[in-house]
């Protein structure tokens, strides 16, 4: 069974700092990897989707990389802002017909003004 | 509104009661997923539909849980004889099955269930 791990579980940084969130997965037979943001008590907002054939995706201050063979992904956030405070979830999409998402437990980010 | 909607957003119930949640997917999406998220954990897959057919169920979906999507549009998730361990956020997502390896899922705001 696919297992997804995110490190660290929580992270606090001062505003303006660049930061990296890590995600690892045990089964490299994935279609894609997706990063989500979740605010407290809310649903999930998709940030970036990386197809298995890609190495990285960028959106604004966010950059996500994927090393499928080693089972790792990173989410880089540049020039962090207090509004970036949230839980960031990594999920991999398996290759079965359902295409269900396997999630990590998330990294809770706090950006201190 | 073109997003996924869920109703209710919050539900508080007593142990042993039945509850039902509704999910309305993005209108043209033919796949609909249910996930459950407990405090401090990532969401876990429960079940999914392609049109009106329920094609897969997780072992997490005990016989007290039933999901339907009768006309291939909205879906309901019912929990019978609720237990305190059912307290969680129930998330719905939808996607459009197309040619290609993956169809991006879009999530609703979730229904927060508290069982007293």
JSON list of C-alpha atoms in Angstrom, two decimals:
[
{"chain": "A", "resi": 1, "resn": "UNK", "atom": "CA", "xyz": [0.00, 0.00, 0.00]},
{"chain": "A", "resi": 2, "resn": "UNK", "atom": "CA", "xyz": [1.20, 3.46, -0.87]},
{"chain": "A", "resi": 3, "resn": "UNK", "atom": "CA", "xyz": [2.41, 5.49, 2.13]},
{"chain": "A", "resi": 4, "resn": "UNK", "atom": "CA", "xyz": [3.08, 9.20, 2.01]},
{"chain": "A", "resi": 5, "resn": "UNK", "atom": "CA", "xyz": [5.17, 11.00, 4.62]},
{"chain": "A", "resi": 6, "resn": "UNK", "atom": "CA", "xyz": [5.60, 14.73, 5.12]},
{"chain": "A", "resi": 7, "resn": "UNK", "atom": "CA", "xyz": [8.40, 16.36, 7.05]},
{"chain": "A", "resi": 8, "resn": "UNK", "atom": "CA", "xyz": [8.35, 18.50, 9.09]},
{"chain": "A", "resi": 9, "resn": "UNK", "atom": "CA", "xyz": [4.96, 18.16, 10.75]},
{"chain": "A", "resi": 10, "resn": "UNK", "atom": "CA", "xyz": [5.03, 21.83, 11.71]},
{"chain": "A", "resi": 11, "resn": "UNK", "atom": "CA", "xyz": [7.15, 24.80, 10.73]},
{"chain": "A", "resi": 12, "resn": "UNK", "atom": "CA", "xyz": [7.33, 28.42, 11.88]},
{"chain": "A", "resi": 13, "resn": "UNK", "atom": "CA", "xyz": [9.23, 31.02, 9.88]},
{"chain": "A", "resi": 14, "resn": "UNK", "atom": "CA", "xyz": [9.49, 34.81, 9.94]},
{"chain": "A", "resi": 15, "resn": "UNK", "atom": "CA", "xyz": [7.82, 36.69, 7.12]},
{"chain": "A", "resi": 16, "resn": "UNK", "atom": "CA", "xyz": [9.96, 37.01, 4.01]},
{"chain": "A", "resi": 17, "resn": "UNK", "atom": "CA", "xyz": [11.88, 33.78, 4.43]},
{"chain": "A", "resi": 18, "resn": "UNK", "atom": "CA", "xyz": [12.07, 31.13, 1.72]},
{"chain": "A", "resi": 19, "resn": "UNK", "atom": "CA", "xyz": [11.12, 27.63, 2.85]},
{"chain": "A", "resi": 20, "resn": "UNK", "atom": "CA", "xyz": [10.94, 24.03, 1.67]},
{"chain": "A", "resi": 21, "resn": "UNK", "atom": "CA", "xyz": [8.38, 21.40, 2.55]},
{"chain": "A", "resi": 22, "resn": "UNK", "atom": "CA", "xyz": [9.21, 17.74, 1.97]},
{"chain": "A", "resi": 23, "resn": "UNK", "atom": "CA", "xyz": [7.12, 14.80, 0.85]},
{"chain": "A", "resi": 24, "resn": "UNK", "atom": "CA", "xyz": [8.15, 11.19, 0.32]},
{"chain": "A", "resi": 25, "resn": "UNK", "atom": "CA", "xyz": [6.19, 8.20, -0.97]},
{"chain": "A", "resi": 26, "resn": "UNK", "atom": "CA", "xyz": [6.92, 4.48, -0.92]},
{"chain": "A", "resi": 27, "resn": "UNK", "atom": "CA", "xyz": [5.63, 3.27, -4.30]},
{"chain": "A", "resi": 28, "resn": "UNK", "atom": "CA", "xyz": [7.06, 5.06, -7.31]},
{"chain": "A", "resi": 29, "resn": "UNK", "atom": "CA", "xyz": [4.34, 3.68, -9.61]},
{"chain": "A", "resi": 30, "resn": "UNK", "atom": "CA", "xyz": [2.33, 6.88, -9.55]},
{"chain": "A", "resi": 31, "resn": "UNK", "atom": "CA", "xyz": [0.64, 8.91, -12.21]},
{"chain": "A", "resi": 32, "resn": "UNK", "atom": "CA", "xyz": [1.07, 12.30, -10.66]},
{"chain": "A", "resi": 33, "resn": "UNK", "atom": "CA", "xyz": [1.68, 14.18, -7.44]},
{"chain": "A", "resi": 34, "resn": "UNK", "atom": "CA", "xyz": [-0.39, 17.06, -6.15]},
{"chain": "A", "resi": 35, "resn": "UNK", "atom": "CA", "xyz": [0.15, 19.70, -3.48]},
{"chain": "A", "resi": 36, "resn": "UNK", "atom": "CA", "xyz": [-2.84, 21.13, -1.63]},
{"chain": "A", "resi": 37, "resn": "UNK", "atom": "CA", "xyz": [-3.41, 23.89, 0.88]},
{"chain": "A", "resi": 38, "resn": "UNK", "atom": "CA", "xyz": [-5.92, 23.53, 3.72]},
{"chain": "A", "resi": 39, "resn": "UNK", "atom": "CA", "xyz": [-6.98, 26.34, 6.00]},
{"chain": "A", "resi": 40, "resn": "UNK", "atom": "CA", "xyz": [-8.30, 25.40, 9.47]},
{"chain": "A", "resi": 41, "resn": "UNK", "atom": "CA", "xyz": [-11.68, 23.70, 9.26]},
{"chain": "A", "resi": 42, "resn": "UNK", "atom": "CA", "xyz": [-11.88, 24.12, 5.50]},
{"chain": "A", "resi": 43, "resn": "UNK", "atom": "CA", "xyz": [-11.63, 21.99, 2.37]},
{"chain": "A", "resi": 44, "resn": "UNK", "atom": "CA", "xyz": [-8.64, 21.53, 0.11]},
{"chain": "A", "resi": 45, "resn": "UNK", "atom": "CA", "xyz": [-7.33, 23.97, -2.45]},
{"chain": "A", "resi": 46, "resn": "UNK", "atom": "CA", "xyz": [-5.13, 22.53, -5.18]},
{"chain": "A", "resi": 47, "resn": "UNK", "atom": "CA", "xyz": [-1.83, 24.38, -5.56]},
{"chain": "A", "resi": 48, "resn": "UNK", "atom": "CA", "xyz": [0.22, 22.41, -8.06]},
{"chain": "A", "resi": 49, "resn": "UNK", "atom": "CA", "xyz": [-0.08, 19.15, -9.95]},
{"chain": "A", "resi": 50, "resn": "UNK", "atom": "CA", "xyz": [3.04, 17.49, -11.34]},
{"chain": "A", "resi": 51, "resn": "UNK", "atom": "CA", "xyz": [2.60, 14.78, -13.92]},
{"chain": "A", "resi": 52, "resn": "UNK", "atom": "CA", "xyz": [4.86, 11.75, -13.54]},
{"chain": "A", "resi": 53, "resn": "UNK", "atom": "CA", "xyz": [6.75, 12.70, -16.69]},
{"chain": "A", "resi": 54, "resn": "UNK", "atom": "CA", "xyz": [7.54, 16.18, -15.34]},
{"chain": "A", "resi": 55, "resn": "UNK", "atom": "CA", "xyz": [10.25, 17.28, -12.94]},
{"chain": "A", "resi": 56, "resn": "UNK", "atom": "CA", "xyz": [8.69, 20.47, -11.62]},
{"chain": "A", "resi": 57, "resn": "UNK", "atom": "CA", "xyz": [5.82, 22.91, -11.76]},
{"chain": "A", "resi": 58, "resn": "UNK", "atom": "CA", "xyz": [5.71, 26.59, -10.84]},
{"chain": "A", "resi": 59, "resn": "UNK", "atom": "CA", "xyz": [2.90, 28.90, -9.87]},
{"chain": "A", "resi": 60, "resn": "UNK", "atom": "CA", "xyz": [3.76, 32.37, -8.64]},
{"chain": "A", "resi": 61, "resn": "UNK", "atom": "CA", "xyz": [5.90, 32.06, -5.51]},
{"chain": "A", "resi": 62, "resn": "UNK", "atom": "CA", "xyz": [5.43, 28.28, -5.41]},
{"chain": "A", "resi": 63, "resn": "UNK", "atom": "CA", "xyz": [7.65, 25.69, -7.04]},
{"chain": "A", "resi": 64, "resn": "UNK", "atom": "CA", "xyz": [7.13, 21.96, -6.71]},
{"chain": "A", "resi": 65, "resn": "UNK", "atom": "CA", "xyz": [9.62, 19.33, -7.81]},
{"chain": "A", "resi": 66, "resn": "UNK", "atom": "CA", "xyz": [9.23, 15.60, -8.30]},
{"chain": "A", "resi": 67, "resn": "UNK", "atom": "CA", "xyz": [11.85, 12.86, -8.26]},
{"chain": "A", "resi": 68, "resn": "UNK", "atom": "CA", "xyz": [9.71, 9.84, -9.00]},
{"chain": "A", "resi": 69, "resn": "UNK", "atom": "CA", "xyz": [12.52, 7.28, -8.89]},
{"chain": "A", "resi": 70, "resn": "UNK", "atom": "CA", "xyz": [13.55, 8.25, -5.37]},
{"chain": "A", "resi": 71, "resn": "UNK", "atom": "CA", "xyz": [9.97, 8.80, -4.19]},
{"chain": "A", "resi": 72, "resn": "UNK", "atom": "CA", "xyz": [10.39, 12.45, -3.23]},
{"chain": "A", "resi": 73, "resn": "UNK", "atom": "CA", "xyz": [8.82, 15.81, -3.84]},
{"chain": "A", "resi": 74, "resn": "UNK", "atom": "CA", "xyz": [9.49, 19.26, -2.45]},
{"chain": "A", "resi": 75, "resn": "UNK", "atom": "CA", "xyz": [7.36, 22.39, -2.31]},
{"chain": "A", "resi": 76, "resn": "UNK", "atom": "CA", "xyz": [9.37, 25.60, -2.29]},
{"chain": "A", "resi": 77, "resn": "UNK", "atom": "CA", "xyz": [7.69, 28.79, -1.12]},
{"chain": "A", "resi": 78, "resn": "UNK", "atom": "CA", "xyz": [9.54, 32.00, -1.85]},
{"chain": "A", "resi": 79, "resn": "UNK", "atom": "CA", "xyz": [9.27, 35.19, 0.19]},
{"chain": "A", "resi": 80, "resn": "UNK", "atom": "CA", "xyz": [6.74, 33.76, 2.64]},
{"chain": "A", "resi": 81, "resn": "UNK", "atom": "CA", "xyz": [3.80, 35.90, 3.80]},
{"chain": "A", "resi": 82, "resn": "UNK", "atom": "CA", "xyz": [1.47, 35.60, 6.82]},
{"chain": "A", "resi": 83, "resn": "UNK", "atom": "CA", "xyz": [-1.31, 34.64, 4.39]},
{"chain": "A", "resi": 84, "resn": "UNK", "atom": "CA", "xyz": [0.65, 31.52, 3.53]},
{"chain": "A", "resi": 85, "resn": "UNK", "atom": "CA", "xyz": [-0.07, 30.16, 7.01]},
{"chain": "A", "resi": 86, "resn": "UNK", "atom": "CA", "xyz": [-2.00, 26.92, 6.51]},
{"chain": "A", "resi": 87, "resn": "UNK", "atom": "CA", "xyz": [-1.52, 23.16, 6.37]},
{"chain": "A", "resi": 88, "resn": "UNK", "atom": "CA", "xyz": [0.10, 21.91, 3.18]},
{"chain": "A", "resi": 89, "resn": "UNK", "atom": "CA", "xyz": [-0.78, 18.41, 2.04]},
{"chain": "A", "resi": 90, "resn": "UNK", "atom": "CA", "xyz": [1.02, 16.27, -0.49]},
{"chain": "A", "resi": 91, "resn": "UNK", "atom": "CA", "xyz": [-0.89, 13.54, -2.33]},
{"chain": "A", "resi": 92, "resn": "UNK", "atom": "CA", "xyz": [0.06, 10.96, -4.93]},
{"chain": "A", "resi": 93, "resn": "UNK", "atom": "CA", "xyz": [-2.28, 9.54, -7.50]},
{"chain": "A", "resi": 94, "resn": "UNK", "atom": "CA", "xyz": [-2.08, 5.80, -7.94]},
{"chain": "A", "resi": 95, "resn": "UNK", "atom": "CA", "xyz": [-2.23, 3.95, -11.23]},
{"chain": "A", "resi": 96, "resn": "UNK", "atom": "CA", "xyz": [-5.36, 1.92, -10.52]},
{"chain": "A", "resi": 97, "resn": "UNK", "atom": "CA", "xyz": [-8.60, 2.74, -12.25]},
{"chain": "A", "resi": 98, "resn": "UNK", "atom": "CA", "xyz": [-9.95, 4.75, -9.35]},
{"chain": "A", "resi": 99, "resn": "UNK", "atom": "CA", "xyz": [-7.16, 7.32, -9.44]},
{"chain": "A", "resi": 100, "resn": "UNK", "atom": "CA", "xyz": [-7.72, 7.94, -5.74]},
{"chain": "A", "resi": 101, "resn": "UNK", "atom": "CA", "xyz": [-5.39, 10.22, -3.87]},
{"chain": "A", "resi": 102, "resn": "UNK", "atom": "CA", "xyz": [-3.07, 8.99, -1.14]},
{"chain": "A", "resi": 103, "resn": "UNK", "atom": "CA", "xyz": [-2.35, 11.86, 1.25]},
{"chain": "A", "resi": 104, "resn": "UNK", "atom": "CA", "xyz": [0.39, 12.62, 3.71]},
{"chain": "A", "resi": 105, "resn": "UNK", "atom": "CA", "xyz": [-0.42, 13.98, 7.16]},
{"chain": "A", "resi": 106, "resn": "UNK", "atom": "CA", "xyz": [0.56, 17.50, 6.16]},
{"chain": "A", "resi": 107, "resn": "UNK", "atom": "CA", "xyz": [2.92, 20.24, 7.28]},
{"chain": "A", "resi": 108, "resn": "UNK", "atom": "CA", "xyz": [1.38, 23.01, 9.36]},
{"chain": "A", "resi": 109, "resn": "UNK", "atom": "CA", "xyz": [3.06, 26.26, 8.35]},
{"chain": "A", "resi": 110, "resn": "UNK", "atom": "CA", "xyz": [2.99, 29.45, 10.40]},
{"chain": "A", "resi": 111, "resn": "UNK", "atom": "CA", "xyz": [4.49, 32.61, 8.93]},
{"chain": "A", "resi": 112, "resn": "UNK", "atom": "CA", "xyz": [5.17, 35.15, 11.67]},
{"chain": "A", "resi": 113, "resn": "UNK", "atom": "CA", "xyz": [4.71, 38.83, 10.74]},
{"chain": "B", "resi": 1, "resn": "UNK", "atom": "CA", "xyz": [-21.26, 28.71, -8.55]},
{"chain": "B", "resi": 2, "resn": "UNK", "atom": "CA", "xyz": [-19.17, 26.21, -10.50]},
{"chain": "B", "resi": 3, "resn": "UNK", "atom": "CA", "xyz": [-17.41, 24.53, -7.57]},
{"chain": "B", "resi": 4, "resn": "UNK", "atom": "CA", "xyz": [-18.16, 21.43, -5.53]},
{"chain": "B", "resi": 5, "resn": "UNK", "atom": "CA", "xyz": [-20.67, 22.08, -2.75]},
{"chain": "B", "resi": 6, "resn": "UNK", "atom": "CA", "xyz": [-21.45, 20.07, 0.36]},
{"chain": "B", "resi": 7, "resn": "UNK", "atom": "CA", "xyz": [-24.32, 20.24, 2.79]},
{"chain": "B", "resi": 8, "resn": "UNK", "atom": "CA", "xyz": [-24.45, 20.60, 5.72]},
{"chain": "B", "resi": 9, "resn": "UNK", "atom": "CA", "xyz": [-21.14, 22.22, 6.57]},
{"chain": "B", "resi": 10, "resn": "UNK", "atom": "CA", "xyz": [-21.40, 21.14, 10.20]},
{"chain": "B", "resi": 11, "resn": "UNK", "atom": "CA", "xyz": [-23.38, 18.38, 11.88]},
{"chain": "B", "resi": 12, "resn": "UNK", "atom": "CA", "xyz": [-23.55, 17.55, 15.57]},
{"chain": "B", "resi": 13, "resn": "UNK", "atom": "CA", "xyz": [-25.35, 14.37, 16.50]},
{"chain": "B", "resi": 14, "resn": "UNK", "atom": "CA", "xyz": [-25.69, 11.97, 19.38]},
{"chain": "B", "resi": 15, "resn": "UNK", "atom": "CA", "xyz": [-24.20, 8.52, 19.30]},
{"chain": "B", "resi": 16, "resn": "UNK", "atom": "CA", "xyz": [-26.55, 6.03, 17.70]},
{"chain": "B", "resi": 17, "resn": "UNK", "atom": "CA", "xyz": [-28.30, 8.51, 15.42]},
{"chain": "B", "resi": 18, "resn": "UNK", "atom": "CA", "xyz": [-28.23, 8.33, 11.63]},
{"chain": "B", "resi": 19, "resn": "UNK", "atom": "CA", "xyz": [-26.82, 11.19, 9.55]},
{"chain": "B", "resi": 20, "resn": "UNK", "atom": "CA", "xyz": [-26.81, 11.95, 5.84]},
{"chain": "B", "resi": 21, "resn": "UNK", "atom": "CA", "xyz": [-24.52, 14.28, 3.92]},
{"chain": "B", "resi": 22, "resn": "UNK", "atom": "CA", "xyz": [-24.95, 15.61, 0.41]},
{"chain": "B", "resi": 23, "resn": "UNK", "atom": "CA", "xyz": [-22.39, 16.49, -2.24]},
{"chain": "B", "resi": 24, "resn": "UNK", "atom": "CA", "xyz": [-23.06, 18.37, -5.46]},
{"chain": "B", "resi": 25, "resn": "UNK", "atom": "CA", "xyz": [-20.16, 18.00, -7.90]},
{"chain": "B", "resi": 26, "resn": "UNK", "atom": "CA", "xyz": [-19.11, 20.30, -10.69]},
{"chain": "B", "resi": 27, "resn": "UNK", "atom": "CA", "xyz": [-21.91, 19.86, -13.20]},
{"chain": "B", "resi": 28, "resn": "UNK", "atom": "CA", "xyz": [-20.14, 18.09, -16.05]},
{"chain": "B", "resi": 29, "resn": "UNK", "atom": "CA", "xyz": [-17.96, 15.88, -13.82]},
{"chain": "B", "resi": 30, "resn": "UNK", "atom": "CA", "xyz": [-18.69, 12.17, -14.07]},
{"chain": "B", "resi": 31, "resn": "UNK", "atom": "CA", "xyz": [-16.48, 10.97, -11.20]},
{"chain": "B", "resi": 32, "resn": "UNK", "atom": "CA", "xyz": [-17.26, 11.67, -7.56]},
{"chain": "B", "resi": 33, "resn": "UNK", "atom": "CA", "xyz": [-15.12, 10.74, -4.55]},
{"chain": "B", "resi": 34, "resn": "UNK", "atom": "CA", "xyz": [-15.68, 10.67, -0.81]},
{"chain": "B", "resi": 35, "resn": "UNK", "atom": "CA", "xyz": [-12.79, 11.05, 1.64]},
{"chain": "B", "resi": 36, "resn": "UNK", "atom": "CA", "xyz": [-12.65, 11.19, 5.44]},
{"chain": "B", "resi": 37, "resn": "UNK", "atom": "CA", "xyz": [-10.20, 13.31, 7.39]},
{"chain": "B", "resi": 38, "resn": "UNK", "atom": "CA", "xyz": [-9.66, 12.97, 11.12]},
{"chain": "B", "resi": 39, "resn": "UNK", "atom": "CA", "xyz": [-7.92, 15.60, 13.22]},
{"chain": "B", "resi": 40, "resn": "UNK", "atom": "CA", "xyz": [-4.24, 15.96, 12.39]},
{"chain": "B", "resi": 41, "resn": "UNK", "atom": "CA", "xyz": [-4.37, 13.43, 9.56]},
{"chain": "B", "resi": 42, "resn": "UNK", "atom": "CA", "xyz": [-4.55, 13.62, 5.81]},
{"chain": "B", "resi": 43, "resn": "UNK", "atom": "CA", "xyz": [-7.78, 12.66, 4.02]},
{"chain": "B", "resi": 44, "resn": "UNK", "atom": "CA", "xyz": [-8.37, 8.95, 3.41]},
{"chain": "B", "resi": 45, "resn": "UNK", "atom": "CA", "xyz": [-10.25, 7.54, 0.44]},
{"chain": "B", "resi": 46, "resn": "UNK", "atom": "CA", "xyz": [-13.68, 6.03, 1.21]},
{"chain": "B", "resi": 47, "resn": "UNK", "atom": "CA", "xyz": [-15.38, 5.39, -2.11]},
{"chain": "B", "resi": 48, "resn": "UNK", "atom": "CA", "xyz": [-15.91, 6.69, -5.62]},
{"chain": "B", "resi": 49, "resn": "UNK", "atom": "CA", "xyz": [-18.55, 6.75, -8.33]},
{"chain": "B", "resi": 50, "resn": "UNK", "atom": "CA", "xyz": [-18.30, 6.89, -12.06]},
{"chain": "B", "resi": 51, "resn": "UNK", "atom": "CA", "xyz": [-21.63, 8.28, -13.16]},
{"chain": "B", "resi": 52, "resn": "UNK", "atom": "CA", "xyz": [-24.15, 6.40, -10.99]},
{"chain": "B", "resi": 53, "resn": "UNK", "atom": "CA", "xyz": [-22.02, 3.29, -10.49]},
{"chain": "B", "resi": 54, "resn": "UNK", "atom": "CA", "xyz": [-20.10, 2.85, -7.22]},
{"chain": "B", "resi": 55, "resn": "UNK", "atom": "CA", "xyz": [-16.90, 1.27, -8.48]},
{"chain": "B", "resi": 56, "resn": "UNK", "atom": "CA", "xyz": [-14.70, 1.00, -5.42]},
{"chain": "B", "resi": 57, "resn": "UNK", "atom": "CA", "xyz": [-15.06, 1.05, -1.65]},
{"chain": "B", "resi": 58, "resn": "UNK", "atom": "CA", "xyz": [-12.29, 1.29, 0.91]},
{"chain": "B", "resi": 59, "resn": "UNK", "atom": "CA", "xyz": [-12.10, -1.11, 3.83]},
{"chain": "B", "resi": 60, "resn": "UNK", "atom": "CA", "xyz": [-12.70, 2.02, 5.95]},
{"chain": "B", "resi": 61, "resn": "UNK", "atom": "CA", "xyz": [-16.29, 2.02, 4.69]},
{"chain": "B", "resi": 62, "resn": "UNK", "atom": "CA", "xyz": [-17.95, -0.25, 7.24]},
{"chain": "B", "resi": 63, "resn": "UNK", "atom": "CA", "xyz": [-21.44, -1.66, 6.74]},
{"chain": "B", "resi": 64, "resn": "UNK", "atom": "CA", "xyz": [-22.84, 1.31, 8.70]},
{"chain": "B", "resi": 65, "resn": "UNK", "atom": "CA", "xyz": [-21.82, 3.55, 5.80]},
{"chain": "B", "resi": 66, "resn": "UNK", "atom": "CA", "xyz": [-23.68, 3.73, 2.51]},
{"chain": "B", "resi": 67, "resn": "UNK", "atom": "CA", "xyz": [-23.20, 6.06, -0.42]},
{"chain": "B", "resi": 68, "resn": "UNK", "atom": "CA", "xyz": [-25.39, 6.65, -3.44]},
{"chain": "B", "resi": 69, "resn": "UNK", "atom": "CA", "xyz": [-25.34, 8.67, -6.60]},
{"chain": "B", "resi": 70, "resn": "UNK", "atom": "CA", "xyz": [-28.72, 7.80, -8.06]},
{"chain": "B", "resi": 71, "resn": "UNK", "atom": "CA", "xyz": [-28.77, 9.92, -11.20]},
{"chain": "B", "resi": 72, "resn": "UNK", "atom": "CA", "xyz": [-25.08, 10.38, -11.70]},
{"chain": "B", "resi": 73, "resn": "UNK", "atom": "CA", "xyz": [-25.23, 13.92, -10.38]},
{"chain": "B", "resi": 74, "resn": "UNK", "atom": "CA", "xyz": [-25.33, 14.62, -6.62]},
{"chain": "B", "resi": 75, "resn": "UNK", "atom": "CA", "xyz": [-24.29, 12.01, -4.08]},
{"chain": "B", "resi": 76, "resn": "UNK", "atom": "CA", "xyz": [-25.30, 11.21, -0.52]},
{"chain": "B", "resi": 77, "resn": "UNK", "atom": "CA", "xyz": [-23.28, 9.56, 2.23]},
{"chain": "B", "resi": 78, "resn": "UNK", "atom": "CA", "xyz": [-25.26, 8.05, 5.09]},
{"chain": "B", "resi": 79, "resn": "UNK", "atom": "CA", "xyz": [-23.86, 6.85, 8.39]},
{"chain": "B", "resi": 80, "resn": "UNK", "atom": "CA", "xyz": [-26.14, 4.67, 10.48]},
{"chain": "B", "resi": 81, "resn": "UNK", "atom": "CA", "xyz": [-25.85, 4.22, 14.23]},
{"chain": "B", "resi": 82, "resn": "UNK", "atom": "CA", "xyz": [-23.09, 6.80, 14.52]},
{"chain": "B", "resi": 83, "resn": "UNK", "atom": "CA", "xyz": [-20.17, 6.21, 16.87]},
{"chain": "B", "resi": 84, "resn": "UNK", "atom": "CA", "xyz": [-17.79, 8.72, 18.41]},
{"chain": "B", "resi": 85, "resn": "UNK", "atom": "CA", "xyz": [-15.06, 7.38, 16.13]},
{"chain": "B", "resi": 86, "resn": "UNK", "atom": "CA", "xyz": [-17.04, 8.65, 13.15]},
{"chain": "B", "resi": 87, "resn": "UNK", "atom": "CA", "xyz": [-16.28, 12.24, 14.15]},
{"chain": "B", "resi": 88, "resn": "UNK", "atom": "CA", "xyz": [-14.30, 13.66, 11.24]},
{"chain": "B", "resi": 89, "resn": "UNK", "atom": "CA", "xyz": [-14.40, 15.95, 8.24]},
{"chain": "B", "resi": 90, "resn": "UNK", "atom": "CA", "xyz": [-16.06, 14.29, 5.27]},
{"chain": "B", "resi": 91, "resn": "UNK", "atom": "CA", "xyz": [-14.75, 15.63, 1.98]},
{"chain": "B", "resi": 92, "resn": "UNK", "atom": "CA", "xyz": [-16.23, 15.23, -1.47]},
{"chain": "B", "resi": 93, "resn": "UNK", "atom": "CA", "xyz": [-14.32, 15.69, -4.71]},
{"chain": "B", "resi": 94, "resn": "UNK", "atom": "CA", "xyz": [-15.25, 15.45, -8.37]},
{"chain": "B", "resi": 95, "resn": "UNK", "atom": "CA", "xyz": [-13.37, 15.02, -11.62]},
{"chain": "B", "resi": 96, "resn": "UNK", "atom": "CA", "xyz": [-14.02, 14.64, -15.31]},
{"chain": "B", "resi": 97, "resn": "UNK", "atom": "CA", "xyz": [-12.83, 11.34, -16.71]},
{"chain": "B", "resi": 98, "resn": "UNK", "atom": "CA", "xyz": [-11.00, 12.04, -19.93]},
{"chain": "B", "resi": 99, "resn": "UNK", "atom": "CA", "xyz": [-8.38, 10.34, -22.04]},
{"chain": "B", "resi": 100, "resn": "UNK", "atom": "CA", "xyz": [-5.01, 10.51, -20.34]},
{"chain": "B", "resi": 101, "resn": "UNK", "atom": "CA", "xyz": [-3.45, 9.27, -17.14]},
{"chain": "B", "resi": 102, "resn": "UNK", "atom": "CA", "xyz": [-5.14, 11.45, -14.59]},
{"chain": "B", "resi": 103, "resn": "UNK", "atom": "CA", "xyz": [-8.15, 13.60, -14.04]},
{"chain": "B", "resi": 104, "resn": "UNK", "atom": "CA", "xyz": [-7.68, 16.35, -11.50]},
{"chain": "B", "resi": 105, "resn": "UNK", "atom": "CA", "xyz": [-9.98, 16.21, -8.49]},
{"chain": "B", "resi": 106, "resn": "UNK", "atom": "CA", "xyz": [-11.65, 19.35, -7.17]},
{"chain": "B", "resi": 107, "resn": "UNK", "atom": "CA", "xyz": [-12.67, 19.37, -3.54]},
{"chain": "B", "resi": 108, "resn": "UNK", "atom": "CA", "xyz": [-15.67, 20.75, -1.73]},
{"chain": "B", "resi": 109, "resn": "UNK", "atom": "CA", "xyz": [-15.54, 22.59, 1.63]},
{"chain": "B", "resi": 110, "resn": "UNK", "atom": "CA", "xyz": [-16.33, 19.43, 3.60]},
{"chain": "B", "resi": 111, "resn": "UNK", "atom": "CA", "xyz": [-18.88, 18.45, 6.23]},
{"chain": "B", "resi": 112, "resn": "UNK", "atom": "CA", "xyz": [-17.61, 18.46, 9.82]},
{"chain": "B", "resi": 113, "resn": "UNK", "atom": "CA", "xyz": [-19.32, 15.71, 11.84]},
{"chain": "B", "resi": 114, "resn": "UNK", "atom": "CA", "xyz": [-19.19, 15.66, 15.63]},
{"chain": "B", "resi": 115, "resn": "UNK", "atom": "CA", "xyz": [-20.67, 12.66, 17.41]},
{"chain": "B", "resi": 116, "resn": "UNK", "atom": "CA", "xyz": [-21.37, 13.26, 21.10]}
]
